Coordinates of C-alpha atoms in Angstrom, one line a residue:
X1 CA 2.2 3.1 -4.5
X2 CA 0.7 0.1 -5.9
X3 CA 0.9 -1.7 -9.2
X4 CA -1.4 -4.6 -10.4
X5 CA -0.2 -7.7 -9.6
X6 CA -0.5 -11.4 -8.3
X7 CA 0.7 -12.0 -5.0
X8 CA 2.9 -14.9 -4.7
X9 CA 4.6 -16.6 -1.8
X10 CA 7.5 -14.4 -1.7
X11 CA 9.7 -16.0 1.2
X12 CA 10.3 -19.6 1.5
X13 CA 12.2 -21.5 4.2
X14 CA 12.6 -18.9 7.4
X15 CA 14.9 -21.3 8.7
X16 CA 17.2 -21.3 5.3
X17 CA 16.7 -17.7 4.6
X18 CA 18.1 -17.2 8.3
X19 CA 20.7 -19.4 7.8
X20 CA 22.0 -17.5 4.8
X21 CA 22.0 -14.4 7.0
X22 CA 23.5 -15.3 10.1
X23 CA 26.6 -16.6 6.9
X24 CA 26.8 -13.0 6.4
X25 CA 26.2 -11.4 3.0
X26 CA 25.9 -8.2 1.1
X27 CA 26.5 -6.3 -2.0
X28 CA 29.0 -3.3 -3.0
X29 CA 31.7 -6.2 -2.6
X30 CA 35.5 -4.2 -3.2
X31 CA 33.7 -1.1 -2.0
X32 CA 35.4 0.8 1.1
X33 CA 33.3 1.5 4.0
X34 CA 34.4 4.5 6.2
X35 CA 30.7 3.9 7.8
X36 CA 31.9 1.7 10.5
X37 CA 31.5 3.8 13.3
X38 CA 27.3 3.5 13.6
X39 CA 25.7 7.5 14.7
X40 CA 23.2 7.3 17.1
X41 CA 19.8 9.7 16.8
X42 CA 20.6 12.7 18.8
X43 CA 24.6 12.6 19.1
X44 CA 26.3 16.0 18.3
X45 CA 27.0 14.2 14.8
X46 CA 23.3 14.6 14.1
X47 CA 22.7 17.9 11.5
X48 CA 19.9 19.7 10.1
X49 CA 19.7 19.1 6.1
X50 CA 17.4 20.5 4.1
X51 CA 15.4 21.1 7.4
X52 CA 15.6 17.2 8.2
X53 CA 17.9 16.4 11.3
X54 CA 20.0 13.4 10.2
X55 CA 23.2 11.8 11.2
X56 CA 26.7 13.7 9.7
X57 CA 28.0 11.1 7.3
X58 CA 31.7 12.0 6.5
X59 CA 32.5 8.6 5.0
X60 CA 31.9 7.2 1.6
X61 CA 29.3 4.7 0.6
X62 CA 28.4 3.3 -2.5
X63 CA 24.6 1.9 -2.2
X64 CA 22.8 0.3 -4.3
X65 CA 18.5 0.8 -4.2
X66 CA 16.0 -1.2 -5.7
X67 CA 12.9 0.9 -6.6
X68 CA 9.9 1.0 -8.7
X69 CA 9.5 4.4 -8.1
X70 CA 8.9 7.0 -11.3
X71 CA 11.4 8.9 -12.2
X72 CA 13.5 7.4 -9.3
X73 CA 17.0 8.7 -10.3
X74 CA 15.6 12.3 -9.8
X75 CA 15.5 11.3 -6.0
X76 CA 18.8 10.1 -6.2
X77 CA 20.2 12.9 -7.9
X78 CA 18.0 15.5 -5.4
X79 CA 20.4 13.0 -2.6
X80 CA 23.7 13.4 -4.1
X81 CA 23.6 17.2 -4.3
X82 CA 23.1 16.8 0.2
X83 CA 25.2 14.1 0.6
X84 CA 27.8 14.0 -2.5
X85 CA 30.0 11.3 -0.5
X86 CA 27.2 8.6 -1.2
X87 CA 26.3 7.6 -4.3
X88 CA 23.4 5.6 -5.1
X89 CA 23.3 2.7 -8.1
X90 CA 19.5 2.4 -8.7
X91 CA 18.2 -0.7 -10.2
X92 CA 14.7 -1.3 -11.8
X93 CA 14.2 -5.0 -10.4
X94 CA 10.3 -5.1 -11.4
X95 CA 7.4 -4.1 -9.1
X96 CA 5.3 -5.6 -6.3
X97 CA 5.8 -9.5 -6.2
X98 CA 8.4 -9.6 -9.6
X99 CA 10.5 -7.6 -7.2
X100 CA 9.8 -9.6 -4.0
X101 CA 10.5 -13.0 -6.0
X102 CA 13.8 -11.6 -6.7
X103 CA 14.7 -10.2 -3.4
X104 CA 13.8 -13.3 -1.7
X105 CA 16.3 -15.5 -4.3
X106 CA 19.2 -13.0 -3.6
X107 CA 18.9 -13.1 0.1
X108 CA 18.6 -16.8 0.1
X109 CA 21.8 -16.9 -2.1
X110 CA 23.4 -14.7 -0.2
X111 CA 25.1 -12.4 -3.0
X112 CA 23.5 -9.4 -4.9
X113 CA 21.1 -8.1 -1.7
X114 CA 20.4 -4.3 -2.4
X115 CA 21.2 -1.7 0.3
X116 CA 17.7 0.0 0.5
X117 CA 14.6 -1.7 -1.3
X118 CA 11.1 -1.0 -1.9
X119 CA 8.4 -3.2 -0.2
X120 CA 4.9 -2.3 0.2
X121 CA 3.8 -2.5 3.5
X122 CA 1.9 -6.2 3.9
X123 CA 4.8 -7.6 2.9
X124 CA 7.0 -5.9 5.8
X125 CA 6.6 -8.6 8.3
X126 CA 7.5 -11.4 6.5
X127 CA 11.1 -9.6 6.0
X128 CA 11.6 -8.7 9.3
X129 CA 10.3 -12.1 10.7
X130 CA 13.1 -13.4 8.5
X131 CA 15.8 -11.7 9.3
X132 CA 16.4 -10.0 5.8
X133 CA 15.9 -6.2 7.2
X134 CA 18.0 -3.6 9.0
X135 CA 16.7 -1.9 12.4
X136 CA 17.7 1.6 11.5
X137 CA 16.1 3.1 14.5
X138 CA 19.6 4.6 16.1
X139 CA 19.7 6.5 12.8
X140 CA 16.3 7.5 12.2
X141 CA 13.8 7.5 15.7
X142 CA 14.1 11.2 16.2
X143 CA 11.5 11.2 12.4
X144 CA 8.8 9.3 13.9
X145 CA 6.6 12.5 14.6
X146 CA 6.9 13.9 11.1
X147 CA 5.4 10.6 9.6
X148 CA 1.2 9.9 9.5
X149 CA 1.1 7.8 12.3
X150 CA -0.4 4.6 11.1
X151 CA 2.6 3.9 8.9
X152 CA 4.9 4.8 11.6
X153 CA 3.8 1.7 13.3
X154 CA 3.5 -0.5 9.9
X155 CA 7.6 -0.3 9.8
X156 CA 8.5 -0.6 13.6
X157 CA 8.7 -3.5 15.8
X158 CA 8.9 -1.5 19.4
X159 CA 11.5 0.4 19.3
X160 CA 13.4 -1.2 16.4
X161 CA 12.4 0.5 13.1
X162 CA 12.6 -1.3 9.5
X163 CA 12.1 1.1 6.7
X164 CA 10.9 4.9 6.4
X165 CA 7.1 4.8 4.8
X166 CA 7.0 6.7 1.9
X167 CA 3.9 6.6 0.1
X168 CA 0.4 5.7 1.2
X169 CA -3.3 4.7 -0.1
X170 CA -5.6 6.0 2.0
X171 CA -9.1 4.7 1.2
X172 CA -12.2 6.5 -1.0
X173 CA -14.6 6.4 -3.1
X174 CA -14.4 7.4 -6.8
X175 CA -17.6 7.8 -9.0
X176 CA -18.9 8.9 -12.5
X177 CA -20.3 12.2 -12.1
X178 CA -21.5 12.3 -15.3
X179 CA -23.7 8.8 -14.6
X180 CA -24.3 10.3 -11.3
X181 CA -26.2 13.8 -12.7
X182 CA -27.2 11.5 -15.3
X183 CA -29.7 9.3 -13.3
X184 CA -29.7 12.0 -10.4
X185 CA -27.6 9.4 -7.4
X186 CA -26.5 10.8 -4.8
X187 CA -22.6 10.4 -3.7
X188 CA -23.0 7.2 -0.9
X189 CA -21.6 8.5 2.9
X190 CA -22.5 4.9 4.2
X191 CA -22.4 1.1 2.8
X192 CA -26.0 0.6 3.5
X193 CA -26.4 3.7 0.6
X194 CA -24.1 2.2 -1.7
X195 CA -26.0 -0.8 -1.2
X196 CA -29.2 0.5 -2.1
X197 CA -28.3 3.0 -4.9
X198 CA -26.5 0.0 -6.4
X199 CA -29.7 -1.8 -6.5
X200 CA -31.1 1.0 -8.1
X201 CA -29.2 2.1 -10.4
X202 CA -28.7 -1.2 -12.0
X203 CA -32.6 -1.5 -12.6
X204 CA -31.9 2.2 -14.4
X205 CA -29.5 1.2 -16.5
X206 CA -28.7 -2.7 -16.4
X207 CA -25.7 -2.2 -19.4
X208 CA -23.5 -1.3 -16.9
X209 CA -22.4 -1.8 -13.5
X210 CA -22.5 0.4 -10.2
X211 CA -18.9 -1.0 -9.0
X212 CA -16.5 -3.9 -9.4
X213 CA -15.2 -6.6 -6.5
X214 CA -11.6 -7.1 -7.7
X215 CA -11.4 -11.0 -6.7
X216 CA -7.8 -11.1 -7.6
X217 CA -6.7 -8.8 -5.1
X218 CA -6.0 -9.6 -1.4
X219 CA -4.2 -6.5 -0.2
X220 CA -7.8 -4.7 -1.6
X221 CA -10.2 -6.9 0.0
X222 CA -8.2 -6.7 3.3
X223 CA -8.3 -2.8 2.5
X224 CA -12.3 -3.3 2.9
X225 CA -11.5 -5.1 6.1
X226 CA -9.1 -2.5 7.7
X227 CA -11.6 0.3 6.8
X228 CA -14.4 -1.5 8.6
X229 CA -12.4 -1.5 11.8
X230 CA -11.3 -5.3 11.9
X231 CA -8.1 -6.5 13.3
X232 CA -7.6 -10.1 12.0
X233 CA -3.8 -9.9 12.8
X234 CA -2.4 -8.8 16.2
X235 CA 1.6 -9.8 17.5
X236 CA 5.0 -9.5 16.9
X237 CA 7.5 -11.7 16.9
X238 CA 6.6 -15.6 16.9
X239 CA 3.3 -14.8 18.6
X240 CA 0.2 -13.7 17.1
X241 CA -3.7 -13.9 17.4
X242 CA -5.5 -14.6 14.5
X243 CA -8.9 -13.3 13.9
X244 CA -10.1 -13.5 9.8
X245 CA -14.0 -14.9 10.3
X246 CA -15.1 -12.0 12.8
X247 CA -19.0 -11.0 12.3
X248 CA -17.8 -7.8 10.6
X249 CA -15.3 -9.6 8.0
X250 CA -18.1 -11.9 7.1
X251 CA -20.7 -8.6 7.0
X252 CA -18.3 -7.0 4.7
X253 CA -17.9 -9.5 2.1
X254 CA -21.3 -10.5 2.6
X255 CA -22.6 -6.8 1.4
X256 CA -20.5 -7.2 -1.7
X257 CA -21.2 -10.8 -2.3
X258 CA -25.3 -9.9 -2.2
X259 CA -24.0 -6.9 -5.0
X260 CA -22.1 -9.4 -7.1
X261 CA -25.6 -12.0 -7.4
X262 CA -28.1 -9.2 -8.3
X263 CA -25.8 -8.1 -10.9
X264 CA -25.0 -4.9 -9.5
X265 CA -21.5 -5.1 -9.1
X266 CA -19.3 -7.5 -11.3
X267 CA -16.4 -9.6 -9.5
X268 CA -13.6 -9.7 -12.2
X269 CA -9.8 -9.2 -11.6
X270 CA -8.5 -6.1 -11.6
X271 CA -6.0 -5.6 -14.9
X272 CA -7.3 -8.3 -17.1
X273 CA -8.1 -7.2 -20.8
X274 CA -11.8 -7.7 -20.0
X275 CA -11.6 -4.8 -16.8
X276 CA -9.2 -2.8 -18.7
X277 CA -11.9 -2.5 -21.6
X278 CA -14.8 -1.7 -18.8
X279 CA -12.8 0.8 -17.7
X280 CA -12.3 2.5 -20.7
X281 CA -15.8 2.1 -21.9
X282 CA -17.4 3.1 -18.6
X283 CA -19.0 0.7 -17.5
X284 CA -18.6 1.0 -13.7
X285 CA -20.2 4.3 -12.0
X286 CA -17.9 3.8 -9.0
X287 CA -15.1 2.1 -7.4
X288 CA -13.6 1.6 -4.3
X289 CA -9.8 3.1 -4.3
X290 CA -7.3 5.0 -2.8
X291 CA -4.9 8.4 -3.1
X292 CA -3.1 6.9 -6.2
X293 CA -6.6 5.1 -8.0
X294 CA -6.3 8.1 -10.5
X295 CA -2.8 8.0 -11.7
X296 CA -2.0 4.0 -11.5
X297 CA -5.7 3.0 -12.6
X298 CA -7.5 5.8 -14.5
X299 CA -5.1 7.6 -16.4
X300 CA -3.8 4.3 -17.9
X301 CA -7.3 2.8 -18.5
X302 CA -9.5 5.3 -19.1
X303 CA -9.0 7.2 -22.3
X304 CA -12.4 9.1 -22.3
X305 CA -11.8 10.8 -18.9
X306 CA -13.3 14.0 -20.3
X307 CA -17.0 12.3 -20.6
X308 CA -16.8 10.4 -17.3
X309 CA -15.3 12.8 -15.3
X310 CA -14.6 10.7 -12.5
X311 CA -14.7 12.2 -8.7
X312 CA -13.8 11.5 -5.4
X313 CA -15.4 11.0 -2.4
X314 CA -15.0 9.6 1.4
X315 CA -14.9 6.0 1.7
X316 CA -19.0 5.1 2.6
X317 CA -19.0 4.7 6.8
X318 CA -20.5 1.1 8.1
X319 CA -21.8 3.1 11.0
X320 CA -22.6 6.2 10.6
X321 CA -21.0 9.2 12.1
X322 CA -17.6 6.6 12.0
X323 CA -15.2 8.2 9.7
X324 CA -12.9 5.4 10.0
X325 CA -10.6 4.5 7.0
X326 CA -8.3 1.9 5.5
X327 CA -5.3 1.6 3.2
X328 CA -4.7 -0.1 0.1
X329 CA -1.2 0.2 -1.2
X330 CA 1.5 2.3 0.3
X331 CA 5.1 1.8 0.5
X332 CA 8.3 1.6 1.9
X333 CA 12.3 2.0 1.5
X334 CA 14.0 -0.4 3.9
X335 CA 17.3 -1.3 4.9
X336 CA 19.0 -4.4 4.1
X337 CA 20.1 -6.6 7.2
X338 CA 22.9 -7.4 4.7
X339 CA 24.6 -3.8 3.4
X340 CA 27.7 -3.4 4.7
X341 CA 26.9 0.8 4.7
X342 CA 23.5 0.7 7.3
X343 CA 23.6 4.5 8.3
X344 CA 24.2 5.3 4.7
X345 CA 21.1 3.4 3.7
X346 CA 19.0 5.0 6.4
X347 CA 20.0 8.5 6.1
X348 CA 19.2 8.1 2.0
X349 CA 15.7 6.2 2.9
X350 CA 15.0 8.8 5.1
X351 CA 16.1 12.1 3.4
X352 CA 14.1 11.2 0.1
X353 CA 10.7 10.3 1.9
X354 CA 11.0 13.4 4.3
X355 CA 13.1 15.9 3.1
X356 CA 11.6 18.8 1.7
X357 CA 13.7 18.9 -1.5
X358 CA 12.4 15.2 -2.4
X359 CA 9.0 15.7 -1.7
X360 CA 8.7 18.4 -3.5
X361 CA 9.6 16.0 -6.3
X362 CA 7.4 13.0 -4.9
X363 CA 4.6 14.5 -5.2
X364 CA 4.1 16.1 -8.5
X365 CA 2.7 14.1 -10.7
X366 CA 5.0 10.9 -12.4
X367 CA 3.8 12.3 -16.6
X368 CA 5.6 15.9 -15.2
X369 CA 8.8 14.4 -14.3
X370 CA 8.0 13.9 -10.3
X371 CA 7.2 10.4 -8.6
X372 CA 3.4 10.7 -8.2
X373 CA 3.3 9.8 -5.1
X374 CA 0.7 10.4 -1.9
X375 CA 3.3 10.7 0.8
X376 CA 3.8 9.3 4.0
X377 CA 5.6 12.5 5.6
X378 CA 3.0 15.0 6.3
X379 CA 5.1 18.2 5.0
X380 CA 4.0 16.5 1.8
X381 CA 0.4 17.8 2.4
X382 CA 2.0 22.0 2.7
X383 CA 4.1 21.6 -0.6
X384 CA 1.5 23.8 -3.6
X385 CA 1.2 21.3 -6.1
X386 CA 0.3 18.7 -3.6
X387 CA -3.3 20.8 -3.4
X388 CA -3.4 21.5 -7.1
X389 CA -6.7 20.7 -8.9
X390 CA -6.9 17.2 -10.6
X391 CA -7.2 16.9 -14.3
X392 CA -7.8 13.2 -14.3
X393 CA -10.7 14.0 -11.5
X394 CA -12.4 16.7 -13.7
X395 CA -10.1 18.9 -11.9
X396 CA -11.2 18.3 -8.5
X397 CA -8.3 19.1 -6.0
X398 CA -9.1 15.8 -4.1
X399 CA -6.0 15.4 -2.3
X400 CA -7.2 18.4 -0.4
X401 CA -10.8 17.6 -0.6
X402 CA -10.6 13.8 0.3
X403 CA -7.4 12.6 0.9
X404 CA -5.8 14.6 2.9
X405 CA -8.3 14.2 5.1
X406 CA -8.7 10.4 5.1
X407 CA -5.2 9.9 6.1
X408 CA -5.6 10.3 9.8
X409 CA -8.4 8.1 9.8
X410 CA -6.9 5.1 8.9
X411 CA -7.5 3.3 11.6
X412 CA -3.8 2.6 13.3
X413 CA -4.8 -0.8 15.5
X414 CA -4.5 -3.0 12.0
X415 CA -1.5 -5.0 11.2
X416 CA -0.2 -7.3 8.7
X417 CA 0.6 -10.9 9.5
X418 CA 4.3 -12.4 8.7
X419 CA 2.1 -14.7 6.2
X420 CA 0.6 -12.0 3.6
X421 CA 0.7 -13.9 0.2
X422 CA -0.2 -17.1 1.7
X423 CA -3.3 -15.4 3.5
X424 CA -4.0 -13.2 0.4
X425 CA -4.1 -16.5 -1.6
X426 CA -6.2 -18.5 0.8
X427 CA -8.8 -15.6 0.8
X428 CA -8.9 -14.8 -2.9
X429 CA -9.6 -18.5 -3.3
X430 CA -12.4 -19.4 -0.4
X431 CA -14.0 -15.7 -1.6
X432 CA -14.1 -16.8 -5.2
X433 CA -15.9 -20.1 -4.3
X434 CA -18.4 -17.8 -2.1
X435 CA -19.5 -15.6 -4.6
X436 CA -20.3 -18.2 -7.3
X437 CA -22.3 -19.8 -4.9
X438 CA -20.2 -23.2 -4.2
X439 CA -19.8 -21.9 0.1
X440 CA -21.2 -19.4 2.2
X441 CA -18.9 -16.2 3.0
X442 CA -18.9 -17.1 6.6
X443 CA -18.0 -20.8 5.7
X444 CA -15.4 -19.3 3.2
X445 CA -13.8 -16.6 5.8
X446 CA -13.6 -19.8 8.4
X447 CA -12.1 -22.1 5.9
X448 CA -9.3 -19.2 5.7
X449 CA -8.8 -18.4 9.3
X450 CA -8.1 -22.3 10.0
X451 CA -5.6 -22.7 6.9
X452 CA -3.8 -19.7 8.2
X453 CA -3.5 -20.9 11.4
X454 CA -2.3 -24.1 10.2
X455 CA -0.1 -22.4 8.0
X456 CA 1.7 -20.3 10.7
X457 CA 1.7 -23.0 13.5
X458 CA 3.6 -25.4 10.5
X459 CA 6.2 -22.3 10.3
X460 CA 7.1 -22.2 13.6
X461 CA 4.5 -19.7 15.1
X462 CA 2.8 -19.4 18.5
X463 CA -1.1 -18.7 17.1
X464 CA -4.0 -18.0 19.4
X465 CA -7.7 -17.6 17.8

């Protein structure tokens, strides 16, 4: 799940945020803790609930979980009912960056950590890398296999495991059918299509536009980037490779930044009052999204659904016959190096992304009462109203015609870098001077790769090119 929002440098001194840590800190302060005795994956202790196998937890926890789910106490009160000796406090502490802005203050002060809080997963490695998460992996390994693979890997480090994924954004392509029948188009399978028909139809109908870049949206633009099969980030720990200004990065933004120049697509960012009112009045025939682009982007914005009847499609292939895809948004529940309660927290982070009972509720849709999500755990795929047809998609049942399907195709070699809001910031900014003409894109893409670098290597990093 992903809301609108400006990314923002979200952790500050590794060192001091470290320091805070190793001072020892957490929340639930007068609380007893009968959870001392740490249950390792695959110990007699281990149960079957709800058809999940999960540590036995006989003690009593109080936890508290910071979430920007909707409808998020319904998970919580689904937990209770399985496990009525831990009770969950859940707080509302904003959403994407307002939420990492505060998590990064409390850790830093040392006082008012949660037990389990939502990330997205770009901004995973910078938590771990600081020292702010919990490995839950005694608790939680024996999941791995019920999980899409790809976001499997986005919460592990080896063996040690961060957080349970529980939503994702695989990538696609949403469109106008009504412009489409319209001006007879075609539905793009490949970029060099899009490309074209863009050309085309903005020569048919100038007024409006045949997408939109979102320059104020990193995670997105890197969601381009993982779907065209680049890798700029690959390491763990304090070593890492760095690879932003590859041929295909500067291929990629190069397609778009052509688009943007013959007026065919429009750059704007993404939840201004000016792409809020295009939205609503039409004005794009398509756009690049994912699993949750209805529910977090078209049901708020577009009020005339009914005469645009938007579609999805696959994401167009750079080569074709390569079905490879990317993933914008997605998140996770992790663990809190600092909660006095750890298998608590992971059994809870685990039960409500996997257990049946929960996703039966994650999935339905947020304006019914349910967290309208596009889960991580594949059961989520068998549960009926996962497969239901789509109102805001002119009742297309695209999680079963697209989605569903796109999911095993993101493409499980790409990683996020300890440095996310820095790089996303970089990029937004060198891209920006690109497409209004100041740089070239492959100037702009190497003007990024050598600030990262010198970014990471002044944190402390070991950074190969």
């Amino acid at each position: 799940m992903k809301k609108l929002h400006k990314k923002t440098a979200v952790v500050g001194s590794m060192t001091g945020v470290l320091a805070v840590l190793a001072a020892g800190c957490g929340t639930s302060s007068g609380q007893t803790s009968t959870a001392t005795n740490q249950t390792a994956a695959g110990s007699a202790s281990v149960k079957m609930v709800d058809g999940l196998p999960l540590p036995q937890y006989n003690g009593k926890a109080t936890l508290t979980w910071w979430s920007w789910v909707p409808n998020a106490q319904k998970e919580v009160d689904i937990f209770e009912k399985y496990y009525p000796n831990i009770k969950v406090h859940l707080v509302d502490a904003g959403a994407g960056a307002t939420e990492y802005q505060k998590f990064s203050t409390v850790i830093q002060a040392g006082s008012g950590i949660p037990d389990v809080v939502m990330l997205e997963f770009d901004v995973m490695p910078e938590y771990i890398a600081t020292g702010a998460l919990q490995d839950i992996s005694p608790w939680v390994s024996q999941l791995k296999s019920r999980f899409t693979p790809w976001t499997w890997n986005q919460v592990s480090v080896g063996s040690h495991v961060y957080g349970i994924p529980e939503d994702t954004g695989p990538m696609g392509l949403f469109y106008q059918s009504s412009l489409f029948n319209k001006y007879h188009l075609k539905v793009p399978t490949t970029w060099s299509q899009f490309q074209q028909e863009a050309l085309e139809f903005h020569k048919l109908d100038p007024s409006k536009y045949f997408s939109y870049f979102s320059n104020n949206d990193g995670q997105w633009m890197f969601g381009l980037l993982w779907q065209a099969g680049c890798v700029p980030f690959q390491g763990s720990g304090n070593n890492w490779k760095v690879d932003i200004d590859s041929p295909k990065a500067v291929q990629v933004f190069s397609m778009w930044q052509k688009l943007v120049k013959a007026g065919a697509v429009q750059s704007i960012a993404a939840g201004s009052p000016e792409w809020q009112k295009n939205i609503n009045a039409g004005l794009y025939a398509t756009a690049v999204g994912s699993a949750w682009y209805d529910s977090e982007i078209l049901v708020p914005y577009d009020h005339n659904l009914s005469v645009h009847k938007w579609r999805a499609a696959f994401i167009p292939e750079w080569t074709p016959g390569d079905t490879m895809d990317g993933d914008w948004g997605g998140s996770v529940q992790a663990v809190t190096k600092a909660t006095k309660y750890p298998e608590a927290a992971a059994i809870f982070a685990a039960f409500i992304n996997a257990a049946p009972a929960e996703l039966a509720h994650d999935v339905a849709p947020a304006k019914d009462g349910g967290g309208g999500l596009f889960p991580a755990a594949t059961a989520g795929f068998d549960i009926p109203s996962f497969k239901q047809p789509n109102p805001a998609l002119d009742n297309q049942p695209a999680n079963v015609d697209v989605f569903e399907k796109e999911s095993p195709r993101v493409n499980t070699k790409f990683q996020w870098s300890p440095w996310s809001s820095y790089v996303f910031n970089e990029l937004q900014t060198e891209i920006g001077k690109a497409f209004s003409g100041k740089e070239s894109v492959q100037q702009a893409l190497a003007n990024v790769q050598q600030a990262v670098v010198n970014y990471a290597r002044s944190q402390g990093y070991n950074v190969t090119t």
